[in-house]
PDB file of C-alpha atoms in Angstrom:
ATOM      1  CA  UNK A  13      24.653  -1.824  -7.015  1.00  0.00           C
ATOM      2  CA  UNK A  14      21.927  -0.257  -4.898  1.00  0.00           C
ATOM      3  CA  UNK A  15      18.659  -0.606  -6.805  1.00  0.00           C
ATOM      4  CA  UNK A  16      16.212   1.067  -4.413  1.00  0.00           C
ATOM      5  CA  UNK A  17      16.455   4.791  -3.742  1.00  0.00           C
ATOM      6  CA  UNK A  18      14.523   5.280  -0.523  1.00  0.00           C
ATOM      7  CA  UNK A  19      13.780   8.830   0.619  1.00  0.00           C
ATOM      8  CA  UNK A  20      11.918   9.182   3.903  1.00  0.00           C
ATOM      9  CA  UNK A  21      11.142  11.678   6.643  1.00  0.00           C
ATOM     10  CA  UNK A  22       8.854  14.623   7.419  1.00  0.00           C
ATOM     11  CA  UNK A  23      10.808  17.167   5.338  1.00  0.00           C
ATOM     12  CA  UNK A  24       8.712  17.213   2.167  1.00  0.00           C
ATOM     13  CA  UNK A  25      10.790  19.932   0.479  1.00  0.00           C
ATOM     14  CA  UNK A  26      13.965  17.852   0.689  1.00  0.00           C
ATOM     15  CA  UNK A  27      12.127  14.712  -0.355  1.00  0.00           C
ATOM     16  CA  UNK A  28      10.861  16.443  -3.502  1.00  0.00           C
ATOM     17  CA  UNK A  29      14.337  17.732  -4.247  1.00  0.00           C
ATOM     18  CA  UNK A  30      15.998  14.327  -3.890  1.00  0.00           C
ATOM     19  CA  UNK A  31      13.260  12.689  -5.937  1.00  0.00           C
ATOM     20  CA  UNK A  32      13.835  15.197  -8.733  1.00  0.00           C
ATOM     21  CA  UNK A  33      17.588  14.529  -8.636  1.00  0.00           C
ATOM     22  CA  UNK A  34      17.114  10.775  -9.019  1.00  0.00           C
ATOM     23  CA  UNK A  35      14.598  11.152 -11.840  1.00  0.00           C
ATOM     24  CA  UNK A  36      16.988  13.452 -13.711  1.00  0.00           C
ATOM     25  CA  UNK A  37      19.976  11.186 -13.060  1.00  0.00           C
ATOM     26  CA  UNK A  38      18.233   8.153 -14.563  1.00  0.00           C
ATOM     27  CA  UNK A  39      16.324   9.986 -17.291  1.00  0.00           C
ATOM     28  CA  UNK A  40      17.758   7.608 -19.898  1.00  0.00           C
ATOM     29  CA  UNK A  41      15.738   4.724 -18.433  1.00  0.00           C
ATOM     30  CA  UNK A  42      12.088   4.187 -19.221  1.00  0.00           C
ATOM     31  CA  UNK A  43      10.145   5.613 -16.278  1.00  0.00           C
ATOM     32  CA  UNK A  44       7.054   3.900 -14.913  1.00  0.00           C
ATOM     33  CA  UNK A  45       4.965   5.534 -12.187  1.00  0.00           C
ATOM     34  CA  UNK A  46       3.228   3.050  -9.902  1.00  0.00           C
ATOM     35  CA  UNK A  47       0.396   4.248  -7.660  1.00  0.00           C
ATOM     36  CA  UNK A  48       0.655   1.723  -4.858  1.00  0.00           C
ATOM     37  CA  UNK A  49      -2.778   2.559  -3.433  1.00  0.00           C
ATOM     38  CA  UNK A  50      -4.371   1.581  -6.757  1.00  0.00           C
ATOM     39  CA  UNK A  51      -2.377  -1.518  -7.728  1.00  0.00           C
ATOM     40  CA  UNK A  52      -2.129  -5.003  -6.290  1.00  0.00           C
ATOM     41  CA  UNK A  53       1.414  -5.739  -5.092  1.00  0.00           C
ATOM     42  CA  UNK A  54       1.269  -9.245  -6.576  1.00  0.00           C
ATOM     43  CA  UNK A  55       0.485  -7.780 -10.012  1.00  0.00           C
ATOM     44  CA  UNK A  56       3.403  -5.404  -9.654  1.00  0.00           C
ATOM     45  CA  UNK A  57       5.788  -8.266  -8.858  1.00  0.00           C
ATOM     46  CA  UNK A  58       4.488 -10.250 -11.825  1.00  0.00           C
ATOM     47  CA  UNK A  59       4.790  -7.335 -14.256  1.00  0.00           C
ATOM     48  CA  UNK A  60       8.216  -6.252 -13.049  1.00  0.00           C
ATOM     49  CA  UNK A  61       9.513  -9.827 -13.192  1.00  0.00           C
ATOM     50  CA  UNK A  62       8.346 -10.401 -16.770  1.00  0.00           C
ATOM     51  CA  UNK A  63       9.638  -6.985 -17.854  1.00  0.00           C
ATOM     52  CA  UNK A  64      13.234  -7.678 -16.928  1.00  0.00           C
ATOM     53  CA  UNK A  65      13.131 -11.124 -18.542  1.00  0.00           C
ATOM     54  CA  UNK A  66      11.979  -9.780 -21.903  1.00  0.00           C
ATOM     55  CA  UNK A  67      13.306  -6.221 -21.873  1.00  0.00           C
ATOM     56  CA  UNK A  68      15.793  -3.745 -20.459  1.00  0.00           C
ATOM     57  CA  UNK A  69      15.808  -1.993 -17.151  1.00  0.00           C
ATOM     58  CA  UNK A  70      13.081   0.399 -16.092  1.00  0.00           C
ATOM     59  CA  UNK A  71      12.923   3.118 -13.462  1.00  0.00           C
ATOM     60  CA  UNK A  72       9.894   2.533 -11.227  1.00  0.00           C
ATOM     61  CA  UNK A  73       8.650   5.480  -9.161  1.00  0.00           C
ATOM     62  CA  UNK A  74       6.395   4.290  -6.333  1.00  0.00           C
ATOM     63  CA  UNK A  75       3.722   6.792  -5.296  1.00  0.00           C
ATOM     64  CA  UNK A  76       1.105   7.046  -2.506  1.00  0.00           C
ATOM     65  CA  UNK A  77       3.078   4.900  -0.052  1.00  0.00           C
ATOM     66  CA  UNK A  78       1.847   6.988   2.878  1.00  0.00           C
ATOM     67  CA  UNK A  79      -1.776   6.334   1.896  1.00  0.00           C
ATOM     68  CA  UNK A  80      -1.510   2.559   2.338  1.00  0.00           C
ATOM     69  CA  UNK A  81      -3.380   0.929   5.197  1.00  0.00           C
ATOM     70  CA  UNK A  82      -1.541  -1.466   7.501  1.00  0.00           C
ATOM     71  CA  UNK A  83      -2.352  -4.707   5.644  1.00  0.00           C
ATOM     72  CA  UNK A  84      -1.720  -3.237   2.189  1.00  0.00           C
ATOM     73  CA  UNK A  85       1.510  -1.651   3.402  1.00  0.00           C
ATOM     74  CA  UNK A  86       2.731  -4.997   4.717  1.00  0.00           C
ATOM     75  CA  UNK A  87       1.938  -6.668   1.369  1.00  0.00           C
ATOM     76  CA  UNK A  88       3.755  -3.950  -0.577  1.00  0.00           C
ATOM     77  CA  UNK A  89       6.804  -4.227   1.673  1.00  0.00           C
ATOM     78  CA  UNK A  90       6.948  -7.969   0.990  1.00  0.00           C
ATOM     79  CA  UNK A  91       6.462  -7.406  -2.741  1.00  0.00           C
ATOM     80  CA  UNK A  92       9.254  -4.865  -2.977  1.00  0.00           C
ATOM     81  CA  UNK A  93      11.619  -7.066  -0.981  1.00  0.00           C
ATOM     82  CA  UNK A  94      10.775  -9.961  -3.280  1.00  0.00           C
ATOM     83  CA  UNK A  95      11.697  -7.952  -6.381  1.00  0.00           C
ATOM     84  CA  UNK A  96      14.869  -6.550  -4.834  1.00  0.00           C
ATOM     85  CA  UNK A  97      16.071 -10.052  -4.006  1.00  0.00           C
ATOM     86  CA  UNK A  98      15.923 -10.959  -7.714  1.00  0.00           C
ATOM     87  CA  UNK A  99      18.700 -10.257 -10.194  1.00  0.00           C
ATOM     88  CA  UNK A 100      17.275  -7.562 -12.450  1.00  0.00           C
ATOM     89  CA  UNK A 101      18.252  -4.295 -14.165  1.00  0.00           C
ATOM     90  CA  UNK A 102      15.298  -2.404 -12.666  1.00  0.00           C
ATOM     91  CA  UNK A 103      15.693   0.591 -10.356  1.00  0.00           C
ATOM     92  CA  UNK A 104      13.079   1.749  -7.836  1.00  0.00           C
ATOM     93  CA  UNK A 105      12.395   5.114  -6.228  1.00  0.00           C
ATOM     94  CA  UNK A 106      10.288   5.352  -3.084  1.00  0.00           C
ATOM     95  CA  UNK A 107       9.623   8.640  -1.307  1.00  0.00           C
ATOM     96  CA  UNK A 108       7.481   8.557   1.834  1.00  0.00           C
ATOM     97  CA  UNK A 109       7.045  10.477   5.052  1.00  0.00           C
ATOM     98  CA  UNK A 110       6.877   7.381   7.237  1.00  0.00           C
ATOM     99  CA  UNK A 111       8.765   4.120   6.759  1.00  0.00           C
ATOM    100  CA  UNK A 112       9.032   1.490   9.495  1.00  0.00           C
ATOM    101  CA  UNK A 113      12.420   0.761  11.067  1.00  0.00           C
ATOM    102  CA  UNK A 114      11.899  -2.928  10.315  1.00  0.00           C
ATOM    103  CA  UNK A 115      11.408  -2.236   6.609  1.00  0.00           C
ATOM    104  CA  UNK A 116      14.437   0.071   6.549  1.00  0.00           C
ATOM    105  CA  UNK A 117      16.520  -2.691   8.081  1.00  0.00           C
ATOM    106  CA  UNK A 118      15.300  -5.292   5.583  1.00  0.00           C
ATOM    107  CA  UNK A 119      15.906  -3.186   2.456  1.00  0.00           C
ATOM    108  CA  UNK A 120      19.211  -1.741   3.656  1.00  0.00           C
ATOM    109  CA  UNK A 121      21.384  -4.187   1.632  1.00  0.00           C
ATOM    110  CA  UNK A 122      19.617  -3.127  -1.576  1.00  0.00           C
ATOM    111  CA  UNK A 123      18.917   0.532  -0.869  1.00  0.00           C
ATOM    112  CA  UNK A 124      20.466   3.959  -0.957  1.00  0.00           C
ATOM    113  CA  UNK A 125      18.620   5.597   1.941  1.00  0.00           C
ATOM    114  CA  UNK A 126      18.195   9.314   2.546  1.00  0.00           C
ATOM    115  CA  UNK A 127      16.482  10.545   5.689  1.00  0.00           C
ATOM    116  CA  UNK A 128      14.907  14.001   5.408  1.00  0.00           C
ATOM    117  CA  UNK A 129      14.690  15.527   8.864  1.00  0.00           C
ATOM    118  CA  UNK A 130      13.252  18.976   9.620  1.00  0.00           C
ATOM    119  CA  UNK A 131      15.719  21.823   9.141  1.00  0.00           C
ATOM    120  CA  UNK A 132      16.158  24.803  11.435  1.00  0.00           C
ATOM    121  CA  UNK A 133      18.285  27.941  11.592  1.00  0.00           C
ATOM    122  CA  UNK A 134      21.760  27.381  10.153  1.00  0.00           C
ATOM    123  CA  UNK A 135      20.628  24.277   8.260  1.00  0.00           C
ATOM    124  CA  UNK A 136      17.962  26.289   6.428  1.00  0.00           C
ATOM    125  CA  UNK A 137      20.547  28.922   5.518  1.00  0.00           C
ATOM    126  CA  UNK A 138      22.793  26.147   4.181  1.00  0.00           C
ATOM    127  CA  UNK A 139      19.840  24.925   2.097  1.00  0.00           C
ATOM    128  CA  UNK A 140      19.317  28.438   0.652  1.00  0.00           C
ATOM    129  CA  UNK A 141      23.032  28.744  -0.157  1.00  0.00           C
ATOM    130  CA  UNK A 142      22.923  25.435  -2.009  1.00  0.00           C
ATOM    131  CA  UNK A 143      19.897  26.504  -4.066  1.00  0.00           C
ATOM    132  CA  UNK A 144      21.572  29.790  -5.015  1.00  0.00           C
ATOM    133  CA  UNK A 145      24.750  27.911  -5.907  1.00  0.00           C
ATOM    134  CA  UNK A 146      22.791  25.506  -8.109  1.00  0.00           C
ATOM    135  CA  UNK A 147      21.480  28.513 -10.075  1.00  0.00           C
ATOM    136  CA  UNK A 148      24.784  30.463 -10.106  1.00  0.00           C
ATOM    137  CA  UNK A 149      23.334  33.219  -7.913  1.00  0.00           C
ATOM    138  CA  UNK A 150      25.516  35.339  -5.638  1.00  0.00           C
ATOM    139  CA  UNK A 151      23.788  36.985  -2.683  1.00  0.00           C
ATOM    140  CA  UNK A 152      24.628  39.494   0.011  1.00  0.00           C
ATOM    141  CA  UNK A 153      25.076  37.891   3.422  1.00  0.00           C
ATOM    142  CA  UNK A 154      22.141  39.877   4.824  1.00  0.00           C
ATOM    143  CA  UNK A 155      19.837  38.096   2.377  1.00  0.00           C
ATOM    144  CA  UNK A 156      20.089  34.766   4.206  1.00  0.00           C
ATOM    145  CA  UNK A 157      19.044  36.095   7.606  1.00  0.00           C
ATOM    146  CA  UNK A 158      16.273  38.114   5.972  1.00  0.00           C
ATOM    147  CA  UNK A 159      14.808  35.038   4.260  1.00  0.00           C
ATOM    148  CA  UNK A 160      15.134  33.010   7.452  1.00  0.00           C
ATOM    149  CA  UNK A 161      13.272  35.642   9.477  1.00  0.00           C
ATOM    150  CA  UNK A 162      10.623  36.260   6.822  1.00  0.00           C
ATOM    151  CA  UNK A 163       9.878  32.538   6.539  1.00  0.00           C
ATOM    152  CA  UNK A 164       9.660  32.092  10.319  1.00  0.00           C
ATOM    153  CA  UNK A 165      12.143  29.234   9.797  1.00  0.00           C
ATOM    154  CA  UNK A 166       9.678  27.302   7.638  1.00  0.00           C
ATOM    155  CA  UNK A 167      11.360  25.374   4.827  1.00  0.00           C
ATOM    156  CA  UNK A 168       8.061  25.246   2.945  1.00  0.00           C
ATOM    157  CA  UNK A 169       7.932  29.060   2.976  1.00  0.00           C
ATOM    158  CA  UNK A 170      11.597  29.264   1.969  1.00  0.00           C
ATOM    159  CA  UNK A 171      10.859  26.970  -0.966  1.00  0.00           C
ATOM    160  CA  UNK A 172       7.965  29.195  -2.076  1.00  0.00           C
ATOM    161  CA  UNK A 173      10.061  32.347  -1.786  1.00  0.00           C
ATOM    162  CA  UNK A 174      12.919  30.826  -3.767  1.00  0.00           C
ATOM    163  CA  UNK A 175      10.461  30.001  -6.549  1.00  0.00           C
ATOM    164  CA  UNK A 176       9.708  33.743  -6.652  1.00  0.00           C
ATOM    165  CA  UNK A 177      13.260  34.993  -6.263  1.00  0.00           C
ATOM    166  CA  UNK A 178      15.286  32.711  -8.505  1.00  0.00           C
ATOM    167  CA  UNK A 179      13.473  33.442 -11.824  1.00  0.00           C
ATOM    168  CA  UNK A 180      13.549  37.187 -11.068  1.00  0.00           C
ATOM    169  CA  UNK A 181      17.250  37.507 -10.225  1.00  0.00           C
ATOM    170  CA  UNK A 182      19.712  39.078 -12.630  1.00  0.00           C
ATOM    171  CA  UNK A 183      22.509  36.498 -12.461  1.00  0.00           C
ATOM    172  CA  UNK A 184      25.030  39.090 -13.684  1.00  0.00           C
ATOM    173  CA  UNK A 185      24.764  40.968 -10.401  1.00  0.00           C
ATOM    174  CA  UNK A 186      24.577  40.068  -6.716  1.00  0.00           C
ATOM    175  CA  UNK A 187      21.206  39.462  -5.079  1.00  0.00           C
ATOM    176  CA  UNK A 188      20.714  42.339  -2.666  1.00  0.00           C
ATOM    177  CA  UNK A 189      18.746  42.680   0.539  1.00  0.00           C
ATOM    178  CA  UNK A 190      16.865  45.637  -0.914  1.00  0.00           C
ATOM    179  CA  UNK A 191      15.749  43.595  -3.930  1.00  0.00           C
ATOM    180  CA  UNK A 192      14.471  40.829  -1.632  1.00  0.00           C
ATOM    181  CA  UNK A 193      12.628  43.306   0.568  1.00  0.00           C
ATOM    182  CA  UNK A 194      10.919  44.912  -2.415  1.00  0.00           C
ATOM    183  CA  UNK A 195       9.956  41.551  -3.865  1.00  0.00           C
ATOM    184  CA  UNK A 196       8.988  39.580  -0.773  1.00  0.00           C
ATOM    185  CA  UNK A 197       8.381  41.745   2.284  1.00  0.00           C
ATOM    186  CA  UNK A 198       4.722  42.557   3.070  1.00  0.00           C
ATOM    187  CA  UNK A 199       3.800  46.008   1.816  1.00  0.00           C
ATOM    188  CA  UNK A 200       0.742  48.150   1.165  1.00  0.00           C
ATOM    189  CA  UNK A 201       2.419  50.174  -1.568  1.00  0.00           C
ATOM    190  CA  UNK A 202       0.961  48.155  -4.435  1.00  0.00           C
ATOM    191  CA  UNK A 203      -2.147  49.046  -6.384  1.00  0.00           C
ATOM    192  CA  UNK A 204      -4.533  46.602  -7.995  1.00  0.00           C
ATOM    193  CA  UNK A 205      -2.850  47.462 -11.294  1.00  0.00           C
ATOM    194  CA  UNK A 206       0.501  46.348  -9.878  1.00  0.00           C
ATOM    195  CA  UNK A 207      -1.015  43.044  -8.762  1.00  0.00           C
ATOM    196  CA  UNK A 208      -2.498  42.448 -12.213  1.00  0.00           C
ATOM    197  CA  UNK A 209       0.916  43.086 -13.745  1.00  0.00           C
ATOM    198  CA  UNK A 210       2.619  40.667 -11.352  1.00  0.00           C
ATOM    199  CA  UNK A 211       0.020  37.985 -12.026  1.00  0.00           C
ATOM    200  CA  UNK A 212       0.672  38.114 -15.780  1.00  0.00           C
ATOM    201  CA  UNK A 213       4.460  37.970 -15.592  1.00  0.00           C
ATOM    202  CA  UNK A 214       7.075  35.622 -14.176  1.00  0.00           C
ATOM    203  CA  UNK A 215       6.163  37.108 -10.779  1.00  0.00           C
ATOM    204  CA  UNK A 216       2.717  35.508 -10.754  1.00  0.00           C
ATOM    205  CA  UNK A 217       3.317  33.914  -7.360  1.00  0.00           C
ATOM    206  CA  UNK A 218       4.271  37.347  -6.021  1.00  0.00           C
ATOM    207  CA  UNK A 219       0.920  38.709  -7.215  1.00  0.00           C
ATOM    208  CA  UNK A 220      -0.914  35.944  -5.380  1.00  0.00           C
ATOM    209  CA  UNK A 221       1.087  36.550  -2.196  1.00  0.00           C
ATOM    210  CA  UNK A 222       0.341  40.264  -2.369  1.00  0.00           C
ATOM    211  CA  UNK A 223      -3.391  39.778  -2.942  1.00  0.00           C
ATOM    212  CA  UNK A 224      -3.944  39.373   0.816  1.00  0.00           C
ATOM    213  CA  UNK A 225      -3.170  43.104   1.129  1.00  0.00           C
ATOM    214  CA  UNK A 226      -6.053  44.151  -1.121  1.00  0.00           C
ATOM    215  CA  UNK A 227      -8.205  45.226   1.807  1.00  0.00           C
ATOM    216  CA  UNK A 228      -5.517  47.723   2.789  1.00  0.00           C
ATOM    217  CA  UNK A 229      -4.980  49.239  -0.648  1.00  0.00           C
ATOM    218  CA  UNK A 230      -5.869  52.912  -1.185  1.00  0.00           C
ATOM    219  CA  UNK A 231      -9.014  53.716  -3.119  1.00  0.00           C
ATOM    220  CA  UNK A 232      -8.779  54.648  -6.835  1.00  0.00           C
ATOM    221  CA  UNK A 233      -9.472  58.304  -5.909  1.00  0.00           C
ATOM    222  CA  UNK A 234      -6.629  58.292  -3.381  1.00  0.00           C
ATOM    223  CA  UNK A 235      -4.343  56.742  -5.979  1.00  0.00           C
ATOM    224  CA  UNK A 236      -5.273  59.412  -8.517  1.00  0.00           C
ATOM    225  CA  UNK A 237      -4.683  62.230  -6.007  1.00  0.00           C
ATOM    226  CA  UNK A 238      -1.343  60.693  -5.091  1.00  0.00           C
ATOM    227  CA  UNK A 239      -0.272  60.600  -8.746  1.00  0.00           C
ATOM    228  CA  UNK A 240      -1.393  64.192  -9.363  1.00  0.00           C
ATOM    229  CA  UNK A 241       0.600  65.499  -6.394  1.00  0.00           C
ATOM    230  CA  UNK A 242       3.702  63.417  -7.037  1.00  0.00           C
ATOM    231  CA  UNK A 243       6.540  65.671  -8.309  1.00  0.00           C
TER     232      UNK A 243
END
């Protein structure tokens, strides 16, 4: 059985997603978060070794791997390899942007490895489709190209927009391009009162995104005149 779940690469959105999946999958195990930049690797080996002798398996989530300096990183790599070579019920999750090829090669027999490369174009659309599918959301085909263009092919921006869209979608109907445009596309048609409303509802993120348009909003007098002359 693979006991190390190693997620690496520059795509932080995918890394977070995979990390969440593993944590949910092994939720029945006791979870221990280890901040590698704050703990001695030798202490970790000692604690983990004694734990599996006297107790059941734990799920160790290793954090701050990318913050380790060269010497500390080398010591942690040796420590983790030492633990993986032991017979134990423990599982380990490591998510990092950069992992050396040598370390990948050494842990390969013990690890389930996922590389998270940058996504572009069609791959980003496939990512959006998967997120909609996970939440039972049907969308018009035009929605995917719209989100891709609006995000400038940035997966980070796509992730932010999905956090706005998904809670606001009526899952009984199809997600339309018009709905996405009204919710996400830059506009100057919102008053300060609209922004306050958005900020205090499930569309709080939308209110924050729209706040950059405040300098272009009409004055209160213009708003009042507009209301008075609206049929």
